[in-house]
Amino acid sequence: MKRPNEMSITFTALSENEAFARVAVAAFVSQLNPTMEELTEIKTVVSEAVTNAIIHGYPDLIGDVFLHCKILGDRMELVVEDHGVGIDDLETVRQPLFTSRPELERSGMGFTIMESFVDEFEVTSEVGMGTRLRLVKRMAAQQVAAGNEV
Amino acid sequence: MKVKLESAHRGSMLIASLSGELDDHEADTVRTILDREMEKSGAKRLVLDLADLTFMDSSGLGVILGRYRKLKAQGGQMAIANVSPTVSKLFEISGIRKIMTVYRKREDAVHALKEEAL
């Protein structure tokens, strides 16, 4: 069986690493020939997931963010994980405009944006253990190329 | 991240051109500059020109919504110009389009706010 192409990065939960995470994932998935728009959407999704881990996962300490990216045919799978405080009410957190940190002037749109830009979205969380986001996005351009194969 | 500021209509309007990437790391800087300049100039109208913005996520939406709420509370106005397709999508998803007009050109945004103020 062919081994899927994947990569993992662990980095300190500091906001200056958000741009690094976006660029690293964008560079890795470029082999799927995404369109500019798809690439920007992927960067946005990475940014939202990583920012959530930094701000909400670790509100009082600087932990680590674990990022894992896998190429699955014409799709990319992204997993972003923190070992922080966790979320006790996933339903509320997923509501548009909800933010647990209004003092930071957050828009509360992070989860809604992620859900809009990917094909599959999954959140698992345990209070005191951390949160794991799993997202899958299919590249439309790649789909066309695959469809042309005989 | 750079914020270039210009004043228009005898100081009653501030035009801020954002360039670079507006994420959570840069949000505080942009917020501080805009609030400081609006206060210093006494301007009640703000045009955000996003032509040179290469990336923005929901942290940027937070900055925009925050400035909108502040201006609105003071009887001010705000408009946005030159958004990329992805930022346009973010505006759509977040409902910003329902409360603020997004103009294709910066001149249109400046003109619209000037007209509204009359």
mmCIF file of C-alpha atoms in Angstrom:
data_model
loop_
_atom_site.group_PDB
_atom_site.id
_atom_site.type_symbol
_atom_site.label_atom_id
_atom_site.label_comp_id
_atom_site.label_asym_id
_atom_site.label_seq_id
_atom_site.Cartn_x
_atom_site.Cartn_y
_atom_site.Cartn_z
ATOM 1 C CA MET A 1 0.000 0.000 0.000
ATOM 2 C CA LYS A 2 1.265 3.431 -0.938
ATOM 3 C CA ARG A 3 2.179 5.539 2.029
ATOM 4 C CA PRO A 4 0.352 8.904 2.145
ATOM 5 C CA ASN A 5 2.484 12.021 2.025
ATOM 6 C CA GLU A 6 2.274 13.761 5.367
ATOM 7 C CA MET A 7 4.048 16.280 7.537
ATOM 8 C CA SER A 8 3.943 17.334 11.178
ATOM 9 C CA ILE A 9 5.102 20.440 12.968
ATOM 10 C CA THR A 10 5.094 21.237 16.653
ATOM 11 C CA PHE A 11 5.555 24.863 17.599
ATOM 12 C CA THR A 12 5.248 27.147 20.594
ATOM 13 C CA ALA A 13 1.794 28.665 21.046
ATOM 14 C CA LEU A 14 2.879 32.211 20.212
ATOM 15 C CA SER A 15 0.949 34.467 17.859
ATOM 16 C CA GLU A 16 4.085 35.209 15.814
ATOM 17 C CA ASN A 17 3.966 31.547 14.687
ATOM 18 C CA GLU A 18 0.536 31.946 13.021
ATOM 19 C CA ALA A 19 2.069 33.256 9.792
ATOM 20 C CA PHE A 20 4.680 30.464 9.875
ATOM 21 C CA ALA A 21 1.962 27.797 10.192
ATOM 22 C CA ARG A 22 -0.019 29.265 7.260
ATOM 23 C CA VAL A 23 3.010 29.400 4.986
ATOM 24 C CA ALA A 24 4.213 25.895 5.941
ATOM 25 C CA VAL A 25 0.841 24.278 5.142
ATOM 26 C CA ALA A 26 0.431 26.321 1.955
ATOM 27 C CA ALA A 27 3.862 25.190 0.747
ATOM 28 C CA PHE A 28 3.101 21.540 1.572
ATOM 29 C CA VAL A 29 -0.293 21.439 -0.179
ATOM 30 C CA SER A 30 0.975 23.278 -3.264
ATOM 31 C CA GLN A 31 1.691 19.811 -4.723
ATOM 32 C CA LEU A 32 -2.106 19.428 -5.091
ATOM 33 C CA ASN A 33 -2.109 22.366 -7.528
ATOM 34 C CA PRO A 34 -4.676 24.405 -5.631
ATOM 35 C CA THR A 35 -6.064 27.567 -7.202
ATOM 36 C CA MET A 36 -5.044 30.890 -5.630
ATOM 37 C CA GLU A 37 -8.457 31.085 -4.006
ATOM 38 C CA GLU A 38 -8.188 27.567 -2.570
ATOM 39 C CA LEU A 39 -4.726 28.355 -1.253
ATOM 40 C CA THR A 40 -5.967 31.535 0.459
ATOM 41 C CA GLU A 41 -8.865 29.585 1.956
ATOM 42 C CA ILE A 42 -6.433 26.949 3.271
ATOM 43 C CA LYS A 43 -4.256 29.680 4.801
ATOM 44 C CA THR A 44 -7.343 31.224 6.410
ATOM 45 C CA VAL A 45 -8.415 27.894 7.869
ATOM 46 C CA VAL A 46 -4.912 27.207 9.254
ATOM 47 C CA SER A 47 -4.829 30.690 10.748
ATOM 48 C CA GLU A 48 -8.210 30.254 12.448
ATOM 49 C CA ALA A 49 -7.351 26.816 13.848
ATOM 50 C CA VAL A 50 -3.904 27.836 15.112
ATOM 51 C CA THR A 51 -5.168 31.138 16.570
ATOM 52 C CA ASN A 52 -7.889 29.249 18.455
ATOM 53 C CA ALA A 53 -5.294 26.888 19.923
ATOM 54 C CA ILE A 54 -3.066 29.803 20.992
ATOM 55 C CA ILE A 55 -5.756 32.113 22.402
ATOM 56 C CA HIS A 56 -8.388 29.706 23.703
ATOM 57 C CA GLY A 57 -6.412 26.506 24.232
ATOM 58 C CA TYR A 58 -3.742 28.192 26.315
ATOM 59 C CA PRO A 59 -5.261 31.309 27.911
ATOM 60 C CA ASP A 60 -2.846 31.330 30.872
ATOM 61 C CA LEU A 61 0.259 29.528 29.703
ATOM 62 C CA ILE A 62 2.307 29.096 26.564
ATOM 63 C CA GLY A 63 2.004 25.456 25.509
ATOM 64 C CA ASP A 64 2.618 23.709 22.193
ATOM 65 C CA VAL A 65 0.509 23.537 19.038
ATOM 66 C CA PHE A 66 0.606 20.290 17.059
ATOM 67 C CA LEU A 67 -0.108 20.526 13.361
ATOM 68 C CA HIS A 68 -0.417 17.541 11.075
ATOM 69 C CA CYS A 69 -1.139 17.679 7.358
ATOM 70 C CA LYS A 70 -1.773 14.771 4.998
ATOM 71 C CA ILE A 71 -2.357 14.507 1.225
ATOM 72 C CA LEU A 72 -5.181 12.090 0.437
ATOM 73 C CA GLY A 73 -5.559 11.922 -3.341
ATOM 74 C CA ASP A 74 -7.169 15.216 -4.348
ATOM 75 C CA ARG A 75 -7.828 16.224 -0.726
ATOM 76 C CA MET A 76 -5.764 17.564 2.126
ATOM 77 C CA GLU A 77 -6.397 16.657 5.734
ATOM 78 C CA LEU A 78 -5.338 19.081 8.433
ATOM 79 C CA VAL A 79 -5.261 18.308 12.140
ATOM 80 C CA VAL A 80 -4.514 21.070 14.651
ATOM 81 C CA GLU A 81 -4.268 20.070 18.277
ATOM 82 C CA ASP A 82 -3.515 21.720 21.596
ATOM 83 C CA HIS A 83 -3.093 20.174 25.025
ATOM 84 C CA GLY A 84 -4.709 23.124 26.749
ATOM 85 C CA VAL A 85 -7.875 23.805 28.733
ATOM 86 C CA GLY A 86 -10.379 22.172 26.350
ATOM 87 C CA ILE A 87 -13.950 23.221 25.552
ATOM 88 C CA ASP A 88 -16.858 22.203 27.775
ATOM 89 C CA ASP A 89 -19.716 23.216 25.447
ATOM 90 C CA LEU A 90 -18.908 22.500 21.813
ATOM 91 C CA GLU A 91 -22.384 23.413 20.557
ATOM 92 C CA THR A 92 -22.216 26.977 21.905
ATOM 93 C CA VAL A 93 -18.654 27.507 20.695
ATOM 94 C CA ARG A 94 -19.673 26.590 17.142
ATOM 95 C CA GLN A 95 -22.395 29.242 17.008
ATOM 96 C CA PRO A 96 -21.572 32.208 14.756
ATOM 97 C CA LEU A 97 -20.531 35.354 16.648
ATOM 98 C CA PHE A 98 -19.919 33.444 19.885
ATOM 99 C CA THR A 99 -16.671 34.383 21.609
ATOM 100 C CA SER A 100 -15.432 33.463 25.051
ATOM 101 C CA ARG A 101 -12.989 36.372 24.921
ATOM 102 C CA PRO A 102 -15.014 39.522 24.102
ATOM 103 C CA GLU A 103 -12.345 41.639 25.794
ATOM 104 C CA LEU A 104 -10.015 40.727 22.920
ATOM 105 C CA GLU A 105 -12.500 42.109 20.377
ATOM 106 C CA ARG A 106 -12.721 38.745 18.642
ATOM 107 C CA SER A 107 -15.336 38.408 15.911
ATOM 108 C CA GLY A 108 -16.532 34.969 17.036
ATOM 109 C CA MET A 109 -16.495 33.810 13.424
ATOM 110 C CA GLY A 110 -13.532 31.416 13.507
ATOM 111 C CA PHE A 111 -15.498 28.140 13.550
ATOM 112 C CA THR A 112 -18.053 29.394 11.011
ATOM 113 C CA ILE A 113 -15.276 30.433 8.611
ATOM 114 C CA MET A 114 -13.489 27.111 8.959
ATOM 115 C CA GLU A 115 -16.724 25.202 8.307
ATOM 116 C CA SER A 116 -17.433 27.329 5.232
ATOM 117 C CA PHE A 117 -14.006 26.844 3.665
ATOM 118 C CA VAL A 118 -13.615 23.058 4.032
ATOM 119 C CA ASP A 119 -15.546 19.923 3.067
ATOM 120 C CA GLU A 120 -15.257 18.105 6.395
ATOM 121 C CA PHE A 121 -14.923 19.658 9.842
ATOM 122 C CA GLU A 122 -14.650 17.864 13.148
ATOM 123 C CA VAL A 123 -13.935 19.112 16.676
ATOM 124 C CA THR A 124 -13.159 16.910 19.628
ATOM 125 C CA SER A 125 -12.335 18.319 23.006
ATOM 126 C CA GLU A 126 -11.946 17.294 26.595
ATOM 127 C CA VAL A 127 -11.826 19.765 29.460
ATOM 128 C CA GLY A 128 -8.330 19.870 30.926
ATOM 129 C CA MET A 129 -6.930 17.713 28.115
ATOM 130 C CA GLY A 130 -7.126 19.889 25.017
ATOM 131 C CA THR A 131 -8.842 20.314 21.673
ATOM 132 C CA ARG A 132 -8.379 18.661 18.303
ATOM 133 C CA LEU A 133 -9.670 20.056 15.023
ATOM 134 C CA ARG A 134 -9.736 17.889 11.911
ATOM 135 C CA LEU A 135 -10.470 19.477 8.559
ATOM 136 C CA VAL A 136 -10.544 18.057 5.053
ATOM 137 C CA LYS A 137 -10.548 20.140 1.895
ATOM 138 C CA ARG A 138 -10.854 18.882 -1.660
ATOM 139 C CA MET A 139 -9.090 20.766 -4.455
ATOM 140 C CA ALA A 140 -11.477 21.404 -7.332
ATOM 141 C CA ALA A 141 -8.699 21.869 -9.892
ATOM 142 C CA GLN A 142 -7.200 18.539 -8.889
ATOM 143 C CA GLN A 143 -10.633 16.975 -9.231
ATOM 144 C CA VAL A 144 -10.775 18.126 -12.855
ATOM 145 C CA ALA A 145 -7.300 16.753 -13.536
ATOM 146 C CA ALA A 146 -8.243 13.388 -11.975
ATOM 147 C CA GLY A 147 -11.421 13.301 -14.040
ATOM 148 C CA ASN A 148 -9.391 13.674 -17.212
ATOM 149 C CA GLU A 149 -7.273 10.637 -16.466
ATOM 150 C CA VAL A 150 -7.979 7.589 -18.587
ATOM 151 C CA MET B 1 1.768 44.938 8.428
ATOM 152 C CA LYS B 2 1.635 48.587 7.493
ATOM 153 C CA VAL B 3 -1.069 51.180 7.985
ATOM 154 C CA LYS B 4 -0.811 54.243 5.765
ATOM 155 C CA LEU B 5 -3.020 57.113 6.867
ATOM 156 C CA GLU B 6 -4.408 60.029 4.936
ATOM 157 C CA SER B 7 -6.780 62.712 5.956
ATOM 158 C CA ALA B 8 -9.548 63.981 3.673
ATOM 159 C CA HIS B 9 -12.344 66.532 3.604
ATOM 160 C CA ARG B 10 -10.765 69.015 5.975
ATOM 161 C CA GLY B 11 -9.854 66.351 8.476
ATOM 162 C CA SER B 12 -13.373 65.015 8.890
ATOM 163 C CA MET B 13 -12.445 61.736 7.202
ATOM 164 C CA LEU B 14 -9.584 59.339 7.759
ATOM 165 C CA ILE B 15 -8.481 56.997 4.978
ATOM 166 C CA ALA B 16 -6.424 54.044 6.174
ATOM 167 C CA SER B 17 -4.675 51.796 3.642
ATOM 168 C CA LEU B 18 -3.715 48.452 5.133
ATOM 169 C CA SER B 19 -0.952 46.402 3.562
ATOM 170 C CA GLY B 20 0.471 43.007 4.510
ATOM 171 C CA GLU B 21 -1.186 40.310 6.610
ATOM 172 C CA LEU B 22 -3.863 41.087 9.194
ATOM 173 C CA ASP B 23 -4.062 38.197 11.639
ATOM 174 C CA ASP B 24 -4.317 37.837 15.419
ATOM 175 C CA HIS B 25 -0.637 38.750 15.802
ATOM 176 C CA GLU B 26 -1.069 42.065 13.939
ATOM 177 C CA ALA B 27 -4.625 42.913 15.054
ATOM 178 C CA ASP B 28 -3.574 44.819 18.171
ATOM 179 C CA THR B 29 -1.175 47.065 16.249
ATOM 180 C CA VAL B 30 -3.784 47.991 13.638
ATOM 181 C CA ARG B 31 -6.466 48.538 16.298
ATOM 182 C CA THR B 32 -4.180 50.818 18.326
ATOM 183 C CA ILE B 33 -3.088 52.885 15.295
ATOM 184 C CA LEU B 34 -6.645 53.365 14.000
ATOM 185 C CA ASP B 35 -8.095 54.282 17.410
ATOM 186 C CA ARG B 36 -5.233 56.652 18.174
ATOM 187 C CA GLU B 37 -5.457 58.421 14.805
ATOM 188 C CA MET B 38 -9.246 58.693 14.894
ATOM 189 C CA GLU B 39 -9.055 60.224 18.348
ATOM 190 C CA LYS B 40 -6.177 62.542 17.469
ATOM 191 C CA SER B 41 -7.805 63.826 14.283
ATOM 192 C CA GLY B 42 -11.349 63.926 15.643
ATOM 193 C CA ALA B 43 -12.505 62.359 12.352
ATOM 194 C CA LYS B 44 -15.877 60.621 12.500
ATOM 195 C CA ARG B 45 -15.660 58.952 9.109
ATOM 196 C CA LEU B 46 -13.295 56.117 8.280
ATOM 197 C CA VAL B 47 -12.478 54.489 4.946
ATOM 198 C CA LEU B 48 -10.488 51.256 5.060
ATOM 199 C CA ASP B 49 -8.657 50.574 1.810
ATOM 200 C CA LEU B 50 -7.730 46.871 1.650
ATOM 201 C CA ALA B 51 -6.117 46.885 -1.827
ATOM 202 C CA ASP B 52 -2.686 45.859 -0.503
ATOM 203 C CA LEU B 53 -3.903 43.489 2.182
ATOM 204 C CA THR B 54 -2.443 40.093 1.271
ATOM 205 C CA PHE B 55 -4.160 38.077 4.020
ATOM 206 C CA MET B 56 -6.904 38.488 6.581
ATOM 207 C CA ASP B 57 -8.714 36.109 8.943
ATOM 208 C CA SER B 58 -11.422 36.484 11.601
ATOM 209 C CA SER B 59 -9.050 38.537 13.778
ATOM 210 C CA GLY B 60 -9.226 41.182 11.037
ATOM 211 C CA LEU B 61 -13.013 40.952 11.069
ATOM 212 C CA GLY B 62 -12.840 41.648 14.804
ATOM 213 C CA VAL B 63 -10.790 44.805 14.189
ATOM 214 C CA ILE B 64 -13.202 46.023 11.486
ATOM 215 C CA LEU B 65 -16.336 45.277 13.540
ATOM 216 C CA GLY B 66 -14.798 46.895 16.603
ATOM 217 C CA ARG B 67 -14.033 50.141 14.718
ATOM 218 C CA TYR B 68 -17.527 50.089 13.182
ATOM 219 C CA ARG B 69 -19.194 49.765 16.601
ATOM 220 C CA LYS B 70 -17.043 52.543 18.052
ATOM 221 C CA LEU B 71 -17.804 54.937 15.190
ATOM 222 C CA LYS B 72 -21.476 54.069 15.169
ATOM 223 C CA ALA B 73 -21.711 54.863 18.899
ATOM 224 C CA GLN B 74 -20.257 58.306 18.144
ATOM 225 C CA GLY B 75 -22.602 58.908 15.216
ATOM 226 C CA GLY B 76 -19.789 58.249 12.736
ATOM 227 C CA GLN B 77 -19.589 56.214 9.532
ATOM 228 C CA MET B 78 -17.333 53.654 7.984
ATOM 229 C CA ALA B 79 -16.807 52.162 4.530
ATOM 230 C CA ILE B 80 -14.479 49.580 3.022
ATOM 231 C CA ALA B 81 -12.875 49.491 -0.417
ATOM 232 C CA ASN B 82 -10.867 47.067 -2.560
ATOM 233 C CA VAL B 83 -11.462 43.644 -1.028
ATOM 234 C CA SER B 84 -10.052 40.396 -2.413
ATOM 235 C CA PRO B 85 -12.402 37.490 -3.317
ATOM 236 C CA THR B 86 -11.550 35.585 -0.123
ATOM 237 C CA VAL B 87 -11.987 38.649 2.121
ATOM 238 C CA SER B 88 -15.255 39.295 0.307
ATOM 239 C CA LYS B 89 -16.322 35.761 1.249
ATOM 240 C CA LEU B 90 -15.368 36.440 4.884
ATOM 241 C CA PHE B 91 -17.548 39.564 4.813
ATOM 242 C CA GLU B 92 -20.398 37.525 3.385
ATOM 243 C CA ILE B 93 -20.120 34.769 6.004
ATOM 244 C CA SER B 94 -19.785 37.204 8.912
ATOM 245 C CA GLY B 95 -22.645 39.453 7.824
ATOM 246 C CA ILE B 96 -20.429 42.568 7.586
ATOM 247 C CA ARG B 97 -21.953 43.256 4.170
ATOM 248 C CA LYS B 98 -25.335 43.726 5.836
ATOM 249 C CA ILE B 99 -24.117 46.606 7.988
ATOM 250 C CA MET B 100 -21.373 48.168 5.870
ATOM 251 C CA THR B 101 -21.098 48.912 2.183
ATOM 252 C CA VAL B 102 -18.063 47.505 0.413
ATOM 253 C CA TYR B 103 -16.918 49.615 -2.542
ATOM 254 C CA ARG B 104 -14.863 48.495 -5.471
ATOM 255 C CA LYS B 105 -12.797 51.655 -5.569
ATOM 256 C CA ARG B 106 -11.507 53.780 -2.755
ATOM 257 C CA GLU B 107 -12.779 56.972 -4.470
ATOM 258 C CA ASP B 108 -16.297 55.509 -4.421
ATOM 259 C CA ALA B 109 -16.081 54.820 -0.678
ATOM 260 C CA VAL B 110 -14.748 58.321 0.022
ATOM 261 C CA HIS B 111 -17.440 59.862 -2.144
ATOM 262 C CA ALA B 112 -20.227 57.803 -0.552
ATOM 263 C CA LEU B 113 -19.259 58.765 2.994
ATOM 264 C CA LYS B 114 -18.965 62.401 1.971
ATOM 265 C CA GLU B 115 -22.430 62.297 0.405
ATOM 266 C CA GLU B 116 -23.970 60.531 3.413
ATOM 267 C CA ALA B 117 -22.603 63.198 5.711
ATOM 268 C CA LEU B 118 -24.314 66.002 3.824
#
